[in-house]
Coordinates of C-alpha atoms and ligand atoms in Angstrom, one line a residue:
M4 CA 7.0 14.0 44.0
E5 CA 9.8 16.6 43.8
L6 CA 11.7 16.5 46.9
L7 CA 10.9 20.0 48.3
K8 CA 7.3 19.4 47.9
R9 CA 7.2 16.2 50.3
T10 CA 6.5 16.1 53.7
A11 CA 9.2 16.4 56.5
K12 CA 8.7 12.8 57.2
E13 CA 9.3 11.9 53.6
Q14 CA 12.4 14.1 53.6
H15 CA 13.7 12.6 56.8
E16 CA 13.5 9.1 55.2
A17 CA 15.1 10.4 52.1
L18 CA 18.0 11.7 54.2
I19 CA 18.4 8.6 56.5
N20 CA 18.3 6.4 53.2
K21 CA 21.0 8.6 51.9
E22 CA 18.8 9.3 48.7
V23 CA 19.8 13.0 49.3
S24 CA 22.1 14.7 51.7
A25 CA 21.0 17.5 54.0
V26 CA 23.3 20.1 52.2
E27 CA 21.4 19.2 49.0
L28 CA 18.1 19.6 50.5
V29 CA 18.9 22.9 52.1
N30 CA 20.5 24.2 48.8
A31 CA 17.4 23.0 47.0
S32 CA 15.3 25.3 49.4
I33 CA 17.7 28.2 48.9
E34 CA 17.4 27.8 45.0
R35 CA 13.5 27.8 45.2
I36 CA 13.7 30.7 47.6
E37 CA 15.9 32.6 45.3
K38 CA 13.5 31.9 42.4
L39 CA 10.2 32.5 44.0
D40 CA 10.5 34.9 46.9
G41 CA 10.8 38.3 44.8
T42 CA 7.2 37.4 43.8
L43 CA 5.9 35.9 46.9
G44 CA 7.5 38.2 49.6
A45 CA 7.4 35.5 52.2
F46 CA 10.8 36.3 53.8
N47 CA 12.2 39.6 55.2
S48 CA 15.7 38.1 55.8
L49 CA 17.7 35.1 54.9
T50 CA 20.1 32.9 56.7
F51 CA 21.5 30.6 54.4
E52 CA 25.1 30.2 55.6
S53 CA 24.2 29.1 59.1
A54 CA 21.4 26.8 57.6
I55 CA 24.1 25.0 55.3
E56 CA 26.5 24.8 58.4
T57 CA 23.6 23.0 60.3
A58 CA 23.1 20.9 57.3
K59 CA 26.7 19.8 57.2
K60 CA 26.5 18.7 60.8
V61 CA 23.4 16.6 60.0
D62 CA 25.3 15.0 57.1
E63 CA 28.3 14.2 59.3
K64 CA 26.0 12.3 61.6
I65 CA 24.4 10.4 58.8
A66 CA 27.8 9.6 57.5
K67 CA 28.7 8.0 60.9
N68 CA 25.4 6.2 60.8
E69 CA 24.2 7.9 63.9
A70 CA 20.6 8.5 64.7
I71 CA 19.2 12.0 63.7
P72 CA 16.2 13.7 65.2
P73 CA 13.1 13.6 62.9
L74 CA 13.4 17.2 61.9
A75 CA 17.2 17.3 61.4
G76 CA 18.1 18.8 58.2
I77 CA 14.5 19.9 57.1
P78 CA 14.4 23.5 55.9
T79 CA 12.4 25.7 58.3
A80 CA 11.5 29.2 58.5
L81 CA 10.7 31.4 61.6
K82 CA 8.2 34.1 61.9
D83 CA 10.1 37.5 62.2
N84 CA 9.0 38.1 65.7
M85 CA 11.0 35.5 67.1
N86 CA 14.5 36.0 68.2
A87 CA 17.6 34.1 66.7
V88 CA 20.9 35.5 68.1
G89 CA 22.8 37.7 65.7
T90 CA 20.0 37.9 63.3
K91 CA 17.4 40.7 62.6
T92 CA 13.9 40.4 64.4
T93 CA 11.9 43.1 62.7
C94 CA 8.3 42.3 63.5
S95 CA 7.8 43.9 59.8
S96 CA 7.9 47.2 61.6
K97 CA 10.1 50.1 60.8
I98 CA 10.6 50.7 64.4
L99 CA 12.6 47.5 64.7
E100 CA 14.0 47.5 61.1
N101 CA 17.4 47.2 62.2
F102 CA 17.0 45.4 65.6
V103 CA 19.4 42.6 65.9
S104 CA 18.5 39.8 68.4
P105 CA 20.8 39.7 71.3
Y106 CA 19.7 36.1 72.3
D107 CA 18.0 33.1 71.0
A108 CA 14.3 32.5 71.7
T109 CA 13.6 29.1 73.6
I110 CA 12.1 27.8 70.3
T111 CA 15.2 28.8 68.4
T112 CA 17.4 27.1 71.0
K113 CA 15.3 23.9 70.7
L114 CA 15.4 24.0 66.8
K115 CA 19.1 24.4 67.0
E116 CA 19.4 21.4 69.4
N117 CA 17.5 19.4 66.8
L118 CA 19.8 20.3 64.1
V119 CA 16.9 22.2 62.2
P120 CA 18.4 24.6 59.4
I121 CA 16.6 27.9 59.8
M122 CA 16.4 29.4 56.4
G123 CA 15.3 32.9 57.4
K124 CA 12.6 35.1 59.0
A125 CA 9.2 35.1 57.6
N126 CA 7.3 38.2 56.8
L127 CA 4.1 39.1 58.9
D128 CA 1.6 41.8 59.7
E129 CA 3.3 44.5 61.6
F130 CA 3.7 43.3 65.2
A131 CA 1.3 40.4 64.1
M132 CA -1.6 42.8 64.1
G133 CA -3.7 41.7 60.8
S134 CA -5.4 38.9 59.0
S135 CA -4.0 39.4 55.5
N136 CA -0.2 40.4 55.8
E137 CA -1.0 43.5 54.2
N138 CA 0.0 45.5 57.4
S139 CA 3.8 44.6 57.0
A140 CA 5.8 47.8 56.8
F141 CA 8.1 46.2 54.2
K142 CA 6.2 44.3 51.6
I143 CA 3.0 42.2 51.0
V144 CA 3.0 38.4 50.9
R145 CA 1.0 36.8 48.0
N146 CA -1.0 33.5 48.2
P147 CA 0.8 30.7 46.3
Y148 CA -2.5 29.3 45.0
N149 CA -3.4 32.7 43.4
L150 CA -0.9 35.6 43.5
N151 CA -3.7 38.2 43.5
K152 CA -5.1 37.1 46.8
V153 CA -3.8 37.5 50.5
P154 CA -2.0 34.6 52.2
G155 CA -4.0 35.4 55.4
G156 CA -2.1 37.0 58.5
S157 CA -0.6 37.5 60.6
S158 CA 1.8 34.7 60.1
G159 CA 1.3 35.1 56.1
G160 CA 5.1 34.5 55.3
S161 CA 5.3 31.5 57.4
A162 CA 2.3 29.9 55.9
A163 CA 3.1 31.0 52.1
S164 CA 6.7 29.7 52.4
V165 CA 5.6 26.3 53.4
S166 CA 2.6 26.3 50.9
A167 CA 5.0 27.1 48.0
S168 CA 7.4 24.7 49.2
E169 CA 10.2 27.2 49.9
V170 CA 10.6 25.4 53.1
T171 CA 8.9 22.4 54.7
L172 CA 8.3 23.5 58.0
S173 CA 7.7 27.2 59.9
L174 CA 6.7 28.6 63.2
G175 CA 4.1 31.2 63.7
S176 CA 2.5 33.0 66.6
D177 CA -1.3 33.0 67.0
T178 CA -2.7 35.6 69.3
G179 CA -6.4 35.5 67.5
G180 CA -5.9 33.1 64.9
S181 CA -2.7 34.1 62.9
I182 CA -1.6 30.6 62.7
R183 CA -4.8 28.9 61.7
L184 CA -6.2 31.6 59.2
P185 CA -3.1 31.7 57.1
A186 CA -2.8 27.8 57.1
S187 CA -6.4 27.8 55.9
F188 CA -5.9 30.4 53.1
C189 CA -2.7 28.7 51.9
G190 CA -3.8 25.0 52.2
I191 CA -1.5 23.8 54.7
T192 CA -1.9 22.7 58.4
G193 CA -1.2 25.2 61.2
F194 CA -1.5 24.3 64.8
K195 CA -2.0 26.6 68.0
P196 CA -1.2 24.4 71.1
T197 CA -2.7 25.1 74.6
Y198 CA -1.7 28.5 75.9
G199 CA 1.6 27.9 78.0
R200 CA 2.6 24.7 76.3
V201 CA 5.2 26.4 74.1
S202 CA 7.6 28.9 75.7
R203 CA 7.2 32.5 74.6
Y204 CA 10.7 33.5 75.8
G205 CA 12.1 35.3 72.8
L206 CA 8.8 35.9 71.1
I207 CA 8.2 39.7 70.8
A208 CA 5.0 40.2 72.8
F209 CA 1.7 41.3 71.2
A210 CA -0.9 40.2 73.7
S211 CA 0.5 38.3 76.5
S212 CA -2.5 36.5 77.8
L213 CA -3.4 35.3 74.1
D214 CA 0.0 34.9 72.4
Q215 CA 1.1 31.3 71.5
I216 CA 3.6 29.9 69.3
G217 CA 2.9 26.9 67.0
P218 CA 3.9 25.0 64.0
F219 CA 2.9 25.0 60.3
G220 CA 3.6 22.0 58.1
R221 CA 1.9 19.9 55.4
S222 CA 0.7 17.0 57.4
I223 CA -0.5 16.2 60.8
E224 CA 2.6 14.2 61.5
D225 CA 5.0 17.0 60.5
V226 CA 3.2 19.7 62.9
T227 CA 3.1 17.0 65.7
N228 CA 7.0 16.4 65.3
L229 CA 7.6 20.1 65.2
Y230 CA 5.3 20.6 68.3
E231 CA 7.1 18.0 70.2
A232 CA 10.3 19.5 69.4
I233 CA 9.3 23.0 70.8
A234 CA 6.9 22.4 73.5
G235 CA 7.7 21.9 77.3
Y236 CA 8.4 23.8 80.5
D237 CA 10.6 26.7 80.4
T238 CA 11.7 28.7 83.5
K239 CA 12.5 31.7 81.2
D240 CA 8.7 32.2 80.6
S241 CA 6.5 32.7 83.8
T242 CA 3.3 31.6 81.8
S243 CA 5.0 28.1 80.6
L244 CA 3.2 25.2 81.9
N245 CA 5.1 22.8 84.0
L246 CA 3.4 19.7 82.6
E247 CA 4.4 16.7 80.6
V248 CA 4.0 17.2 76.8
G249 CA 3.6 13.4 76.3
N250 CA 4.5 11.4 73.1
I251 CA 1.8 12.3 70.7
S252 CA 3.7 11.3 67.5
K253 CA 4.0 7.7 68.6
N254 CA 0.2 7.6 69.2
L255 CA -1.3 9.5 66.3
K256 CA -3.1 6.6 64.9
R257 CA -6.3 5.8 66.8
D258 CA -9.7 4.4 66.1
I259 CA -12.2 7.3 66.4
K260 CA -15.3 5.1 66.7
D261 CA -15.8 6.4 70.1
L262 CA -14.9 10.1 69.4
R263 CA -17.7 12.7 70.1
V264 CA -17.6 15.5 67.5
G265 CA -19.3 18.8 68.2
V266 CA -20.2 21.0 65.3
I267 CA -20.3 24.7 66.3
K268 CA -23.9 25.9 65.3
E269 CA -23.2 29.6 65.1
L270 CA -20.2 29.2 62.8
M271 CA -22.2 27.1 60.4
S272 CA -24.8 29.6 59.6
E273 CA -24.8 33.2 58.4
G274 CA -21.9 34.6 56.2
V275 CA -20.3 31.2 55.5
S276 CA -19.8 30.9 51.8
D277 CA -21.4 27.8 50.1
D278 CA -18.2 26.3 49.2
V279 CA -16.6 26.5 52.6
K280 CA -20.0 25.1 54.1
L281 CA -19.9 22.2 51.6
A282 CA -16.3 21.3 52.5
T283 CA -17.0 21.4 56.1
E284 CA -20.2 19.3 55.9
N285 CA -18.1 16.7 53.8
A286 CA -15.6 16.6 56.6
I287 CA -18.2 16.0 59.3
K288 CA -19.8 13.2 57.0
T289 CA -16.4 11.8 56.8
Y290 CA -16.2 11.6 60.8
E291 CA -19.5 10.2 60.7
K292 CA -18.3 7.4 58.4
L293 CA -15.3 6.8 60.4
G294 CA -17.8 6.0 63.3
A295 CA -17.6 9.1 65.3
K296 CA -20.8 10.6 67.0
I297 CA -21.8 14.1 65.7
K298 CA -23.6 16.5 67.8
E299 CA -24.5 20.1 67.2
I300 CA -23.2 22.6 69.9
S301 CA -24.3 26.0 70.5
L302 CA -21.9 28.5 71.9
P303 CA -24.3 31.4 72.3
L304 CA -21.6 33.9 73.6
L305 CA -19.3 33.3 70.6
K306 CA -20.8 36.3 68.9
H307 CA -19.1 38.4 71.6
S308 CA -15.6 37.0 71.2
I309 CA -14.4 39.6 68.6
G310 CA -15.5 42.4 70.7
V311 CA -13.9 40.9 73.8
Y312 CA -10.8 40.2 71.8
Y313 CA -10.2 43.6 70.5
I314 CA -10.6 45.2 73.9
V315 CA -8.2 42.6 75.6
A316 CA -5.6 42.3 72.7
T317 CA -5.4 46.2 72.3
A318 CA -5.1 46.8 76.0
E319 CA -2.3 44.4 76.4
A320 CA -0.6 45.5 73.2
S321 CA -0.9 49.2 74.2
S322 CA 1.2 48.0 77.4
N323 CA 3.6 45.9 75.6
L324 CA 4.6 48.2 72.9
A325 CA 5.2 51.1 75.4
R326 CA 8.8 49.6 75.5
F327 CA 9.4 50.9 71.9
D328 CA 10.3 54.6 72.7
G329 CA 13.5 55.2 71.0
V330 CA 15.6 54.5 74.0
K331 CA 15.8 50.9 74.7
Y332 CA 15.5 49.4 71.1
G333 CA 15.5 50.1 67.6
Y334 CA 14.6 53.2 65.6
R335 CA 15.1 56.5 67.2
A336 CA 13.8 59.9 65.4
Q337 CA 16.5 62.6 64.7
N338 CA 16.3 66.4 65.4
C339 CA 14.0 66.2 68.5
E340 CA 13.8 69.2 70.8
N341 CA 13.4 67.1 73.9
L342 CA 12.8 63.7 75.6
L343 CA 9.1 63.9 75.2
D344 CA 9.5 65.3 71.4
M345 CA 11.9 62.2 70.9
Y346 CA 9.2 59.7 72.2
C347 CA 6.4 61.1 70.2
K348 CA 8.4 61.6 66.9
T349 CA 9.9 58.0 67.2
R350 CA 6.6 56.2 67.8
A351 CA 4.8 58.5 65.0
E352 CA 7.5 57.5 62.4
G353 CA 8.2 54.1 63.6
F354 CA 4.7 52.5 63.9
G355 CA 2.3 52.0 61.0
P356 CA -1.5 52.8 61.0
E357 CA -2.9 49.4 62.1
V358 CA -0.3 49.4 65.3
K359 CA -1.2 53.0 66.1
R360 CA -5.0 52.3 65.9
R361 CA -4.5 49.5 68.4
I362 CA -2.5 51.4 70.8
M363 CA -4.9 54.0 70.8
L364 CA -7.8 51.6 71.2
G365 CA -6.1 49.8 74.1
T366 CA -5.0 53.0 75.8
Y367 CA -8.5 54.2 75.8
A368 CA -9.9 50.9 77.0
L369 CA -7.5 51.0 80.1
S370 CA -7.9 54.5 81.1
S371 CA -9.4 55.2 84.4
G372 CA -12.8 56.6 83.3
Y373 CA -13.5 53.7 81.0
Y374 CA -11.8 50.8 82.6
D375 CA -14.9 49.4 84.1
A376 CA -16.9 49.9 81.1
Y377 CA -14.5 48.2 78.7
Y378 CA -11.7 46.3 80.0
K379 CA -13.4 44.8 83.0
K380 CA -16.4 44.1 81.0
A381 CA -14.4 42.1 78.5
Q382 CA -12.6 40.1 81.0
Q383 CA -16.0 39.0 82.5
L384 CA -17.2 38.0 79.2
R385 CA -14.0 36.1 78.6
R386 CA -14.9 34.1 81.6
L387 CA -18.4 33.4 80.5
I388 CA -17.1 32.4 76.9
A389 CA -14.6 30.0 78.8
N390 CA -17.6 28.6 80.8
D391 CA -19.5 27.9 77.5
F392 CA -16.5 25.8 76.1
E393 CA -16.1 23.9 79.3
K394 CA -19.6 22.9 79.3
A395 CA -19.5 21.9 75.5
F396 CA -16.5 19.7 76.3
R397 CA -18.4 17.8 78.7
E398 CA -20.6 16.6 75.9
V399 CA -18.0 16.3 73.1
D400 CA -14.3 15.5 72.6
I401 CA -13.6 18.1 69.8
L402 CA -15.4 21.0 68.3
V403 CA -15.2 21.6 64.5
S404 CA -16.0 24.7 62.3
P405 CA -14.6 26.3 59.4
T406 CA -11.5 28.2 60.1
C407 CA -12.9 31.1 58.2
P408 CA -16.1 31.7 56.8
T409 CA -14.6 32.4 53.3
T410 CA -11.6 31.6 51.5
A411 CA -8.6 33.8 50.7
F412 CA -9.9 37.4 49.5
D413 CA -8.3 39.5 46.9
L414 CA -5.3 41.8 47.8
N415 CA -6.4 45.3 48.9
S416 CA -10.2 44.2 49.2
K417 CA -10.3 44.7 52.9
A418 CA -7.4 46.8 53.5
D419 CA -9.1 50.1 54.1
N420 CA -11.9 48.7 56.3
P421 CA -10.5 47.4 59.6
L422 CA -13.8 46.4 61.0
E423 CA -14.2 44.0 58.0
M424 CA -10.9 42.8 58.4
Y425 CA -11.5 42.0 62.2
L426 CA -14.4 40.0 61.2
T427 CA -12.4 37.3 59.5
D428 CA -11.3 36.1 63.0
I429 CA -14.7 35.2 64.1
A430 CA -14.1 31.2 64.2
T431 CA -10.6 31.4 65.6
I432 CA -10.5 34.0 68.4
S433 CA -12.4 32.2 71.1
S434 CA -9.8 29.5 71.5
N435 CA -7.1 32.3 72.3
L436 CA -9.5 33.8 74.8
V437 CA -10.2 30.3 76.4
G438 CA -6.5 29.1 76.0
S439 CA -7.5 25.8 74.3
P440 CA -5.5 24.1 71.5
A441 CA -6.9 24.5 67.9
L442 CA -5.6 23.6 64.4
S443 CA -6.7 24.3 60.9
M444 CA -6.3 21.6 58.2
P445 CA -7.0 21.7 54.7
V446 CA -10.1 19.8 53.7
G447 CA -11.0 20.9 50.1
F448 CA -11.2 23.7 47.5
D449 CA -13.6 26.3 46.3
K450 CA -14.6 26.8 42.7
E451 CA -11.7 29.1 42.0
N452 CA -9.3 26.4 43.4
M453 CA -8.6 28.1 46.8
P454 CA -7.9 26.1 49.7
I455 CA -10.5 25.4 52.5
G456 CA -9.5 25.0 56.1
L457 CA -11.4 22.9 58.8
Q458 CA -10.8 24.2 62.3
I459 CA -10.7 21.5 65.2
I460 CA -10.6 22.8 68.8
A461 CA -10.1 20.4 71.8
K462 CA -10.2 21.1 75.6
K463 CA -7.1 22.8 77.2
L464 CA -4.1 20.4 77.3
D465 CA -5.7 17.7 75.2
E466 CA -3.5 18.2 72.2
L467 CA -3.4 14.3 72.0
T468 CA -7.1 14.0 71.0
L469 CA -7.0 17.0 68.8
L470 CA -4.1 15.5 66.7
Q471 CA -5.5 12.0 66.8
A472 CA -8.8 13.3 65.4
A473 CA -7.1 15.5 62.8
Y474 CA -4.9 12.8 61.8
A475 CA -7.8 10.4 61.0
L476 CA -9.5 12.8 59.1
E477 CA -6.6 13.7 57.1
Q478 CA -5.7 10.2 56.3
E479 CA -9.3 9.7 54.9
L480 CA -9.5 12.8 52.9
G481 CA -5.9 12.9 51.4
V482 CA -6.3 16.8 50.6
Y483 CA -3.0 17.3 52.5
N484 CA -0.9 15.7 49.4
L485 CA -1.9 18.5 47.1
R486 CA 0.3 21.6 46.4
P487 CA -0.2 24.8 44.5
D488 CA 0.9 25.0 41.0
I489 CA 3.7 27.5 41.6
Ligands
LIG525 N1 -6.3 38.8 63.1 C1 -6.0 39.0 64.5 C2 -5.4 40.5 64.8 O1 -5.3 41.2 63.9 C3 -5.1 37.9 65.1 C4 -3.6 38.1 65.1 C5 -3.0 37.2 65.7 O2 -3.3 36.1 66.0 N2 -1.6 37.5 65.9 O3 -5.4 40.7 65.9

């Protein structure tokens, strides 16, 4: 297979076997981005020069026969809500259009330590609010499998750039499914670790009790390696977990005969398209064939997760986004009469419609007259949903479901209907409310050749079982080896 379409692991082998140099690999990525990205729209900005500098360092090490980290020299993209010093971090918003990061996010520091060339910043829904990437203030992203369809959101650029082999790996952030949904729509693997596993220092906050950074890649091995490179305790993030990450990549292969697999009943019924259902059932049968024990699990409160999420997430967003006021960062409106006028005009001109809608919803939910009726109730339900999950994980090791009830939808088909858009998150949101690790991996295609993703969820901190279970299925199905014809 063409070099850029290979997995990071295969590219690493090509580098250490001196089949190709890191500079050549990065140049191939540059060429492909230059050729494709005008159509695809996956990147907001590019950092080719520093990527080449990093690649040169990798080549020097290889020339001296020094060992290189597994991801050294592998072309990678960052979602454009993560800071990398001296580069723009726009969140795909006019309000941050010219904001230059004054420091590196912890994930950026770690990628740099691992000599990972960062090719640029990937497009997203404005402030990571959306499921289709149509909420970017700058441009849409197209799905590499069908240019008339959405790539999923909010990490649409991160997913499309890997799917289209512009880069081999990328990072996204997941507040309610923004890694898993686009991974599913673009036919790649996306992994949201346990809340607190990866430092959020330098990630521009959306909803702080839900946000988590995670990897996109073409295989479970690749996302595991990227996860290990970025995970771990960070004193700069007060929600970061001071716990060992463990060595998962060395322990991916496991006999799954004793694995207990729960199928989420509520996510296999109404609204799931026939093709998605079929592919999910096929994945479940494959687990059965491998000797796992299958059990149906009911999560009766799951139906409330969207309601709970859109109260909690908007409440936190309204508070987090208060900092964009024309004084501290980014855009400031001109010709203002006084301070209040400046705040109002800056925010009216700087934020797009979805962001404004959420700030208003969140401010309303937190206002003194309604706090008990909405925010407090949502937090109580959030606890009850977590109890349901804890109970389920006493009976099974992993839970599976479709990542989304449908495959990627047409561009513009839901853009005017926010409620319908919110429903695409039905399967993914609960793991953010609960904090558990979850991933989406490709398991098949529908009749229109659009990819179908399977979601696997494990209990908090059990990334090991999650990734082992996903690896066993991936190796058996082989779908991860397929690439779009672009
Ligand atoms: N689609 C969800 C939303 O719009 C999730 C976004 C995310 O995970 N960042 O809020």
